[in-house]
Coordinates of C-alpha atoms and ligand atoms in Angstrom, one line a residue:
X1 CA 7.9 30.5 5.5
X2 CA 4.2 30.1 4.4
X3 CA 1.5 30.8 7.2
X4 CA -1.1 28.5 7.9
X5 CA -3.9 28.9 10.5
X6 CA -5.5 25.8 10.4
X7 CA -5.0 22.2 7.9
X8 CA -6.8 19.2 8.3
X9 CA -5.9 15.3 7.8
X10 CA -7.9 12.8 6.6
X11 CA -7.3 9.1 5.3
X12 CA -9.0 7.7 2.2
X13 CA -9.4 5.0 -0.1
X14 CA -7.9 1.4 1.8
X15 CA -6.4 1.7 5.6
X16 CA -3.0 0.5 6.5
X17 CA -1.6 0.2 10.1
X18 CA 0.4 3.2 10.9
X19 CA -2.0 5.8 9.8
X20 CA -3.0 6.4 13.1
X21 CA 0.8 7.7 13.9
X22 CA 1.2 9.5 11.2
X23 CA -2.3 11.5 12.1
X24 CA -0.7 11.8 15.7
X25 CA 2.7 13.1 14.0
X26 CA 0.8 15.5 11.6
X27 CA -1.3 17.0 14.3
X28 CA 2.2 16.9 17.4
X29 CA 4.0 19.0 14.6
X30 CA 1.4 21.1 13.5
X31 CA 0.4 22.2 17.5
X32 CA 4.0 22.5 17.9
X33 CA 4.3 25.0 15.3
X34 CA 1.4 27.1 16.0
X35 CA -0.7 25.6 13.8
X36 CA -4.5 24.4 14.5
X37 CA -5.5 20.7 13.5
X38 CA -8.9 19.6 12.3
X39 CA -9.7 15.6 11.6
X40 CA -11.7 15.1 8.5
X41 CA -13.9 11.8 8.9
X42 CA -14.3 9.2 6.4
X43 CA -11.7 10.5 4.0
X44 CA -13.1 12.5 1.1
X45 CA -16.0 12.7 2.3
X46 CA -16.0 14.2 5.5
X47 CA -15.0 17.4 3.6
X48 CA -17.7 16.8 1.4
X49 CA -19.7 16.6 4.6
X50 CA -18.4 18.9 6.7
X51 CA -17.6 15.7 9.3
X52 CA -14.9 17.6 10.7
X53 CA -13.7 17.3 14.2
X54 CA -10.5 19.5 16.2
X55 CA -7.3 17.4 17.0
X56 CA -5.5 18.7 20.0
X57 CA -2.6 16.6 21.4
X58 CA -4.5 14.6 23.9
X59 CA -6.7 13.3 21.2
X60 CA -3.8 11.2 19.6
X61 CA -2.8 9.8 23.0
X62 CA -2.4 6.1 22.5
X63 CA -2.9 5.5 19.0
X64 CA 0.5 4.8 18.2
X65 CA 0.1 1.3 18.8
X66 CA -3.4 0.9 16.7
X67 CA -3.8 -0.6 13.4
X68 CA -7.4 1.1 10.9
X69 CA -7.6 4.6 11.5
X70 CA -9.3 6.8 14.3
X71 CA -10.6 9.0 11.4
X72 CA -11.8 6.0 9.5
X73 CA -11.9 5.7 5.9
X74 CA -14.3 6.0 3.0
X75 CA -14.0 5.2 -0.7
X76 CA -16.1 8.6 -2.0
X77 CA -16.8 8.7 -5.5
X78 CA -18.7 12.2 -5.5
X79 CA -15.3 13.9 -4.6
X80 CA -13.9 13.4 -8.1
X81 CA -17.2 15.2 -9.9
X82 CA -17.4 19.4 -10.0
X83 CA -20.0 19.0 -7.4
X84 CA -18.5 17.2 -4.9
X85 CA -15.2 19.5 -5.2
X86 CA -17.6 22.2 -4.9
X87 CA -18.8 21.0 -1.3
X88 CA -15.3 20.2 -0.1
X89 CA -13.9 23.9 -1.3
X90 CA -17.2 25.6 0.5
X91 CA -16.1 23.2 3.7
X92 CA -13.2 24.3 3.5
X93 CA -13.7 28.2 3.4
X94 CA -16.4 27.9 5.9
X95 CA -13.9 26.0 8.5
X96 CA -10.9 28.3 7.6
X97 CA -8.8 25.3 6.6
X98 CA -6.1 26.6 5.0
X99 CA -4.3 23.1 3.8
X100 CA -4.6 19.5 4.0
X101 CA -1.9 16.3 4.2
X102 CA -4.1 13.5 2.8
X103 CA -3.2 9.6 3.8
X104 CA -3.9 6.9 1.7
X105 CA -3.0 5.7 -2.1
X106 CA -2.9 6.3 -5.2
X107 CA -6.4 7.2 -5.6
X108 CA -6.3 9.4 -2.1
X109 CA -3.5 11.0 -4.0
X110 CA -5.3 11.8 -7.6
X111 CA -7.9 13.6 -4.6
X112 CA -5.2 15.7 -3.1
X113 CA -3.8 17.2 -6.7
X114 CA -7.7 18.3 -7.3
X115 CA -7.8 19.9 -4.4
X116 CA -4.5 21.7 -4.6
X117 CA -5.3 22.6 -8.4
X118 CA -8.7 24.6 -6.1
X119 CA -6.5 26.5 -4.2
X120 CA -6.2 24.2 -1.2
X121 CA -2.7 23.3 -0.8
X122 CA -2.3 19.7 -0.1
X123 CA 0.4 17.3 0.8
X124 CA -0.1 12.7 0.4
X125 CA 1.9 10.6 2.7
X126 CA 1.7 7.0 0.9
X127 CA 0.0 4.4 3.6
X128 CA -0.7 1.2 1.7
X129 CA -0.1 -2.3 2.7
X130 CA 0.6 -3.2 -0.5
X131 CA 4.1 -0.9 -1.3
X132 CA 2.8 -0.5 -4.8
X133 CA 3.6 3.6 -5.2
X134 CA 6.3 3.4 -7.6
X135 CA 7.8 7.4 -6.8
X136 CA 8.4 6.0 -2.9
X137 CA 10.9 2.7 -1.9
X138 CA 8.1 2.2 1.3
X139 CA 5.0 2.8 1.9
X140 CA 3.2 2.9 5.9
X141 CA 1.6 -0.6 6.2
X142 CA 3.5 -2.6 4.5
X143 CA 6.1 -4.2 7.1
X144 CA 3.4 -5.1 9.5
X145 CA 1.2 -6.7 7.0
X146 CA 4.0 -8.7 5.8
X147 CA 4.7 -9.5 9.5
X148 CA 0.9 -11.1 10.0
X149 CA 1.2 -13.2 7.0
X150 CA 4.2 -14.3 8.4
X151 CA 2.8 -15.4 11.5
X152 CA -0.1 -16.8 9.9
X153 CA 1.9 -18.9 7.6
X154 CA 4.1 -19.8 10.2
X155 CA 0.9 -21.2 12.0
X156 CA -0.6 -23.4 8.4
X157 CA 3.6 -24.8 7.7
X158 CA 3.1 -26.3 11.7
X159 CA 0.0 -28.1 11.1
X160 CA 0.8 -29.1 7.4
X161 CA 4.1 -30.5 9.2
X162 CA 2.0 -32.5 11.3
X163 CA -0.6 -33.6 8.3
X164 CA 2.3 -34.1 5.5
X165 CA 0.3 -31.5 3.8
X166 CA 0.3 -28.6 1.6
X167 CA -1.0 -25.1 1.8
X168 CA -1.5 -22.5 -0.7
X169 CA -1.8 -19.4 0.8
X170 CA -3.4 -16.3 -1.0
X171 CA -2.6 -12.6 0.4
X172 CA -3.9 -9.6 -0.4
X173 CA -2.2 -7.4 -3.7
X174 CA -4.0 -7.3 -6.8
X175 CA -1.5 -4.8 -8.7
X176 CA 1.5 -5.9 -6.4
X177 CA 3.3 -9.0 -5.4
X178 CA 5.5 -7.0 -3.1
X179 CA 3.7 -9.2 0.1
X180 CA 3.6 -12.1 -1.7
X181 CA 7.0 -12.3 -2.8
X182 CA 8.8 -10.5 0.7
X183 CA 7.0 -13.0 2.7
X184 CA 7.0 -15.7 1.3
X185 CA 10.8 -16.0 0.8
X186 CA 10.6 -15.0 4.4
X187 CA 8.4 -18.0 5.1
X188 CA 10.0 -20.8 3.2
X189 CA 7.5 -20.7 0.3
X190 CA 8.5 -23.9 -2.2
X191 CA 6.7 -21.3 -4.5
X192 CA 5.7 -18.1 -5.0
X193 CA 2.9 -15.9 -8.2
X194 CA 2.9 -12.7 -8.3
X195 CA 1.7 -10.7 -11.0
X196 CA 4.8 -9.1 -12.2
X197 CA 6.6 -11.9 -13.4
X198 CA 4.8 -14.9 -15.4
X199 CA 4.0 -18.1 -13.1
X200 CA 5.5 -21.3 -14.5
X201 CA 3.1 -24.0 -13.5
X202 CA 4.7 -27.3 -14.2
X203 CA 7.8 -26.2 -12.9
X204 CA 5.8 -25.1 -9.4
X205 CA 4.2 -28.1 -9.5
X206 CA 7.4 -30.0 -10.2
X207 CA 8.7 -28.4 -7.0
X208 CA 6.3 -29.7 -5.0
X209 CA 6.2 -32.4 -6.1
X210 CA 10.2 -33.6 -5.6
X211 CA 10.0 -31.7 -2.4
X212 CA 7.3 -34.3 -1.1
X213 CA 9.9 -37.0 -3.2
X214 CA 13.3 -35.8 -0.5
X215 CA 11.1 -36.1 2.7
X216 CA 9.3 -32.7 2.9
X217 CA 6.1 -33.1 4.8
X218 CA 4.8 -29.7 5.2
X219 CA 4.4 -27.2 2.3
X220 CA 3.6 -23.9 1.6
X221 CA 3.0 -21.8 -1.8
X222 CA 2.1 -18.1 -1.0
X223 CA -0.1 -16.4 -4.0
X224 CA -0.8 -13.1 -4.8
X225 CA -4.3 -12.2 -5.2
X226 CA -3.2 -10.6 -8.7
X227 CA -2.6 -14.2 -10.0
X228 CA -6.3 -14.5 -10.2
X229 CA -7.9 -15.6 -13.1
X230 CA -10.4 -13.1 -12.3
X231 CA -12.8 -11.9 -9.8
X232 CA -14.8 -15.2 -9.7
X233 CA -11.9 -17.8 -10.7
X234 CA -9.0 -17.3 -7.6
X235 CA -5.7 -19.1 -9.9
X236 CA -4.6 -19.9 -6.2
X237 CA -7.6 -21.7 -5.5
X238 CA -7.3 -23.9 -9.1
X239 CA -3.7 -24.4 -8.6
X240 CA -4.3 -25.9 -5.2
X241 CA -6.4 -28.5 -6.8
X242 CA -4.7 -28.8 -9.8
X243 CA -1.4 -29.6 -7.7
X244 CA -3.8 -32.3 -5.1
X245 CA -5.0 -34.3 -8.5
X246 CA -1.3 -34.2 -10.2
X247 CA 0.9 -35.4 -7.2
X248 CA -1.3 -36.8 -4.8
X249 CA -0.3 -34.1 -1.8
X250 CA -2.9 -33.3 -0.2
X251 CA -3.6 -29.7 -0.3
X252 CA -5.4 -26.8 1.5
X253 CA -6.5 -23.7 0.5
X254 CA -6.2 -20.6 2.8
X255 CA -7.3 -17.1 1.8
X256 CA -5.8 -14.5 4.5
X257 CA -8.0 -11.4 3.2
X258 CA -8.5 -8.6 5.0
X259 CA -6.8 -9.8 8.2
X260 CA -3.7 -8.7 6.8
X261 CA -4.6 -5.1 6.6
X262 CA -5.3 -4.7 10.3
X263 CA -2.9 -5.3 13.3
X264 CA -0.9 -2.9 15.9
X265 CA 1.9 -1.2 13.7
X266 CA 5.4 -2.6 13.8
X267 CA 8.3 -0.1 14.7
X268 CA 9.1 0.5 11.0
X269 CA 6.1 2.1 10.1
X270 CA 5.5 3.8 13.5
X271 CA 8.7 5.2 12.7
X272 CA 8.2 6.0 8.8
X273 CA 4.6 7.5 9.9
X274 CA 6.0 9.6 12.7
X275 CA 9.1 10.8 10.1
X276 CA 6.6 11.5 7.3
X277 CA 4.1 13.2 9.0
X278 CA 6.0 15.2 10.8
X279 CA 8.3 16.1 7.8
X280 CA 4.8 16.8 5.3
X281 CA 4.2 19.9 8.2
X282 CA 7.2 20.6 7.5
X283 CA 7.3 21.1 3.5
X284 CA 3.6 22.9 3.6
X285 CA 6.0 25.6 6.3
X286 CA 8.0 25.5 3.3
X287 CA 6.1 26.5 1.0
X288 CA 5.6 23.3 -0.6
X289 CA 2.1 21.4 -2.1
X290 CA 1.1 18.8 -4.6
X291 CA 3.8 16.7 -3.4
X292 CA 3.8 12.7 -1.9
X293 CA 6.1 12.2 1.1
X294 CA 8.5 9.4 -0.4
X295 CA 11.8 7.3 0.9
X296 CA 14.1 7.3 -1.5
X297 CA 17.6 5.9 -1.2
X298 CA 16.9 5.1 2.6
X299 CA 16.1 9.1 3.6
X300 CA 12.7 11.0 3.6
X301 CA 11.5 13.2 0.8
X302 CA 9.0 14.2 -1.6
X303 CA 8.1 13.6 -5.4
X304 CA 6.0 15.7 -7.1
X305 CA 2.2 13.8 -7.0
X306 CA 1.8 14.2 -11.0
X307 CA 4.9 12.2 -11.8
X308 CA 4.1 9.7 -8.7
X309 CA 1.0 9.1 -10.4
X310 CA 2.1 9.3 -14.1
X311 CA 5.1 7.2 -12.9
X312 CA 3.5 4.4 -11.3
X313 CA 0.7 4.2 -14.6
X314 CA 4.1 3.2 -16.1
X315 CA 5.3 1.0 -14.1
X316 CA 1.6 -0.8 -13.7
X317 CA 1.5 -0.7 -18.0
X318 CA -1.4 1.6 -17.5
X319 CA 0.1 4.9 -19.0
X320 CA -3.2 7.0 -20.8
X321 CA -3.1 9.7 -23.7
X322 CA -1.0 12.4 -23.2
X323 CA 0.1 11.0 -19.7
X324 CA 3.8 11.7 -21.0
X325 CA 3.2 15.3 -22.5
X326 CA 3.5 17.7 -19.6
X327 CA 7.4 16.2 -18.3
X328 CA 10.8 16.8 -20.1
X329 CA 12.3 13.6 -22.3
X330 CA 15.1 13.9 -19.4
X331 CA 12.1 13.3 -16.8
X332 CA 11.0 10.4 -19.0
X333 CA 14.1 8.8 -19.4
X334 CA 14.2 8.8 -15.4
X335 CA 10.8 7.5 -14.9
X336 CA 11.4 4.8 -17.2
X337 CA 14.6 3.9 -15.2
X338 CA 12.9 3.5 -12.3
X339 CA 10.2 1.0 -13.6
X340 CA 12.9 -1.0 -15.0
X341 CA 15.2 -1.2 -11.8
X342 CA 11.9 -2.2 -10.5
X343 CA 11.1 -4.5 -12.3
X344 CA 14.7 -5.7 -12.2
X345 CA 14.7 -6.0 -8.2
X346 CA 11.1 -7.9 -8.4
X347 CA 12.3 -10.6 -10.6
X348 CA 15.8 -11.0 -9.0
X349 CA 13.8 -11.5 -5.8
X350 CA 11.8 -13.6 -7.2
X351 CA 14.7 -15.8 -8.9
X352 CA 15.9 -16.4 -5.5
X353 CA 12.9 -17.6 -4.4
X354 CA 13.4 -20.2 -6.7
X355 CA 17.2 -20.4 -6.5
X356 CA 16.8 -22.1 -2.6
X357 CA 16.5 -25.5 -3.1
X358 CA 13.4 -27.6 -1.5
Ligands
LIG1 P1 -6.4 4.5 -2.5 O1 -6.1 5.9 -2.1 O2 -6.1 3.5 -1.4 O3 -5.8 4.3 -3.9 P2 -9.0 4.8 -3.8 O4 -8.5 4.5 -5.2 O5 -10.3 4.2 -3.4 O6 -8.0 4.4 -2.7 O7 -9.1 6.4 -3.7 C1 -9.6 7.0 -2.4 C2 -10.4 8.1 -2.7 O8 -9.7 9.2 -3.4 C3 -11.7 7.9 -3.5 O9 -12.7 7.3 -2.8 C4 -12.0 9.3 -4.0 O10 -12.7 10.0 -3.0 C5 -10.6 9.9 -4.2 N1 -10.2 9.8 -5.6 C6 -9.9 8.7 -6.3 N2 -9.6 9.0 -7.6 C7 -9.9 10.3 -7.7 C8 -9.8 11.2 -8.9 N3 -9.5 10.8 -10.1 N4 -10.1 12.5 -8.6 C9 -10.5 12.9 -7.4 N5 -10.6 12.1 -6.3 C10 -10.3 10.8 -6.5

């Protein structure tokens, strides 16, 4: 069993609700085992910093039930230059912290590897609203996000009801449909974009349109922000118009932003956070680093954070030079079964979204 002293926890890159349980469930473990807790501020750089501050058990009382994150989160550029690694090592060394189980994405992640690669053993539990990390089937955030815009949609369909109108509803997930799609089959979308499958527009509009023809007052389309044109041009914005001038409907517009990324956790992902972080406490006692806490087939476990990363360049189209070099042909056969049952389950989802008649 490997002996550790002291680790700290930080979250990076964007928050998700249930980070603050998972920090509770890191730092519960940890005391129970022996082992001292330090909070890192502001993600990265808070180590750059040396914004460090103790976690003993009453300091996680009654976060449970809060969305953000009591150690709040930074996007910090400096900690991927020689420099900045430089700082967080020497903060490190100076504050005897011996490991560190990172929350956040992929980029959060990419931090973690760097610092195990500088003899800081580290260990990334995926919290992202957006359930885009291809190694793990769920990541912490994402069934209460997809629970607000539930509730907010649920609020637009009853005054569209009342108005005989239409609302398109843009969420948040510029690589991932995952919300878009899970909600808004949940919701009674008549349609659905996300950007791993290509949007048929007529054939949206079409829907609408003899929806509106059998008697349907209110309507709902939910868009992923990946649609987009680009930054400037929202696609759920022009199809909202395009779909008021071609059938008459009249249609709103309703971007949910940011909203979606807050909120008190639901019980999955108090549950998945308290699971994962007390089972990354676990793995560093084991002996194990440079790993992502995953769910895979329903049950907790770890993928190495090089194929995590490598695997989900695939799966986004994204792969770079020599990405594939350092992993076996039988580990790149796997990977590229997993992007296609991916894909696979994305588009059958998103099939039935269509296959429910209006
Ligand atoms: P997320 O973790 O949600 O994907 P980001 O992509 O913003 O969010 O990454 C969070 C933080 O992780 C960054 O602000 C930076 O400090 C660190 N990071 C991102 N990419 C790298 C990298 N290539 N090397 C080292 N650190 C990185």
């Amino acid at each position: 069993m490997a002996k550790f002293r002291k680790i700290g926890v930080l979250t990076s890159g964007g928050d998700a609700p249930g980070m603050n349980a998972a920090i509770r469930a890191v730092t519960r473990k940890a005391l129970s085992e022996g082992i001292e807790v330090v909070g890192i501020n502001e993600g990265y750089s808070g180590l750059i910093n040396g914004d460090l501050r103790p976690l003993r058990s009453r300091d996680v009382s009654n976060i449970i039930t809060r969305g953000g994150t009591m150690l709040y989160s930074s996007r910090c550029p400096e900690f991927a230059t020689p420099e900045g690694m430089a700082k967080a090592i020497k903060t490190c060394e100076e504050n005897q912290i011996d490991a560190v189980i990172a929350l956040g994405g992929d980029g959060t992640f990419r931090g973690a590897t760097d610092l195990t690669n500088h003899g800081i053993p580290s260990i990334g539990i995926p919290c992202t609203i957006d359930n885009d990390i291809s190694a793990t089937e769920y990541t912490i955030g994402f069934d209460t996000a997809m629970n607000t815009v539930l509730n907010m949609v649920g609020a637009l369909r009853e005054t569209c009801e009342s108005h005989a109108r239409c609302n398109i509803i843009e969420v948040m997930g510029r690589d991932s449909g995952m919300i878009a799609l899970y909600a808004g089959i949940s919701s009674g979308a008549v349609a659905i974009a996300i950007p791993e499958v290509p949007f048929d527009e007529a054939y949206a509009i079409s829907r609408f349109q003899h929806a509106r023809d059998c008697g349907k007052r209110g309507m709902i389309g939910v868009f992923a922000e990946g649609v987009s044109l680009d930054r400037e041009h929202k696609y759920s914005e022009v199809f909202g118009r395009k779909l008021e001038e071609q059938t008459g409907i009249e249609t709103k517009f309703a971007r949910l932003g940011h909203i979606v990324r807050g909120g008190s956790p639901t019980l999955r992902d108090r549950l998945t956070a308290t699971q994962m972080g007390a089972n990354a406490v676990s793995c560093l006692l084991e002996g194990k680093s440079n790993v992502v806490m995953c769910v895979h087939e329903g049950r907790i476990t770890t993928a190495d954070i090089n194929y995590a990363l490598v695997l989900d360049r695939m799966y986004k189209g994204r792969l770079k030079d020599g990405d594939l070099d350092r992993f076996s042909p039988d580990a790149i056969a796997e990977m590229k079964s997993e992007c296609a049952y991916k894909q696979a389950k994305m588009e059958r989802l998103y099939r039935l979204s269509f296959d429910i008649g209006v």
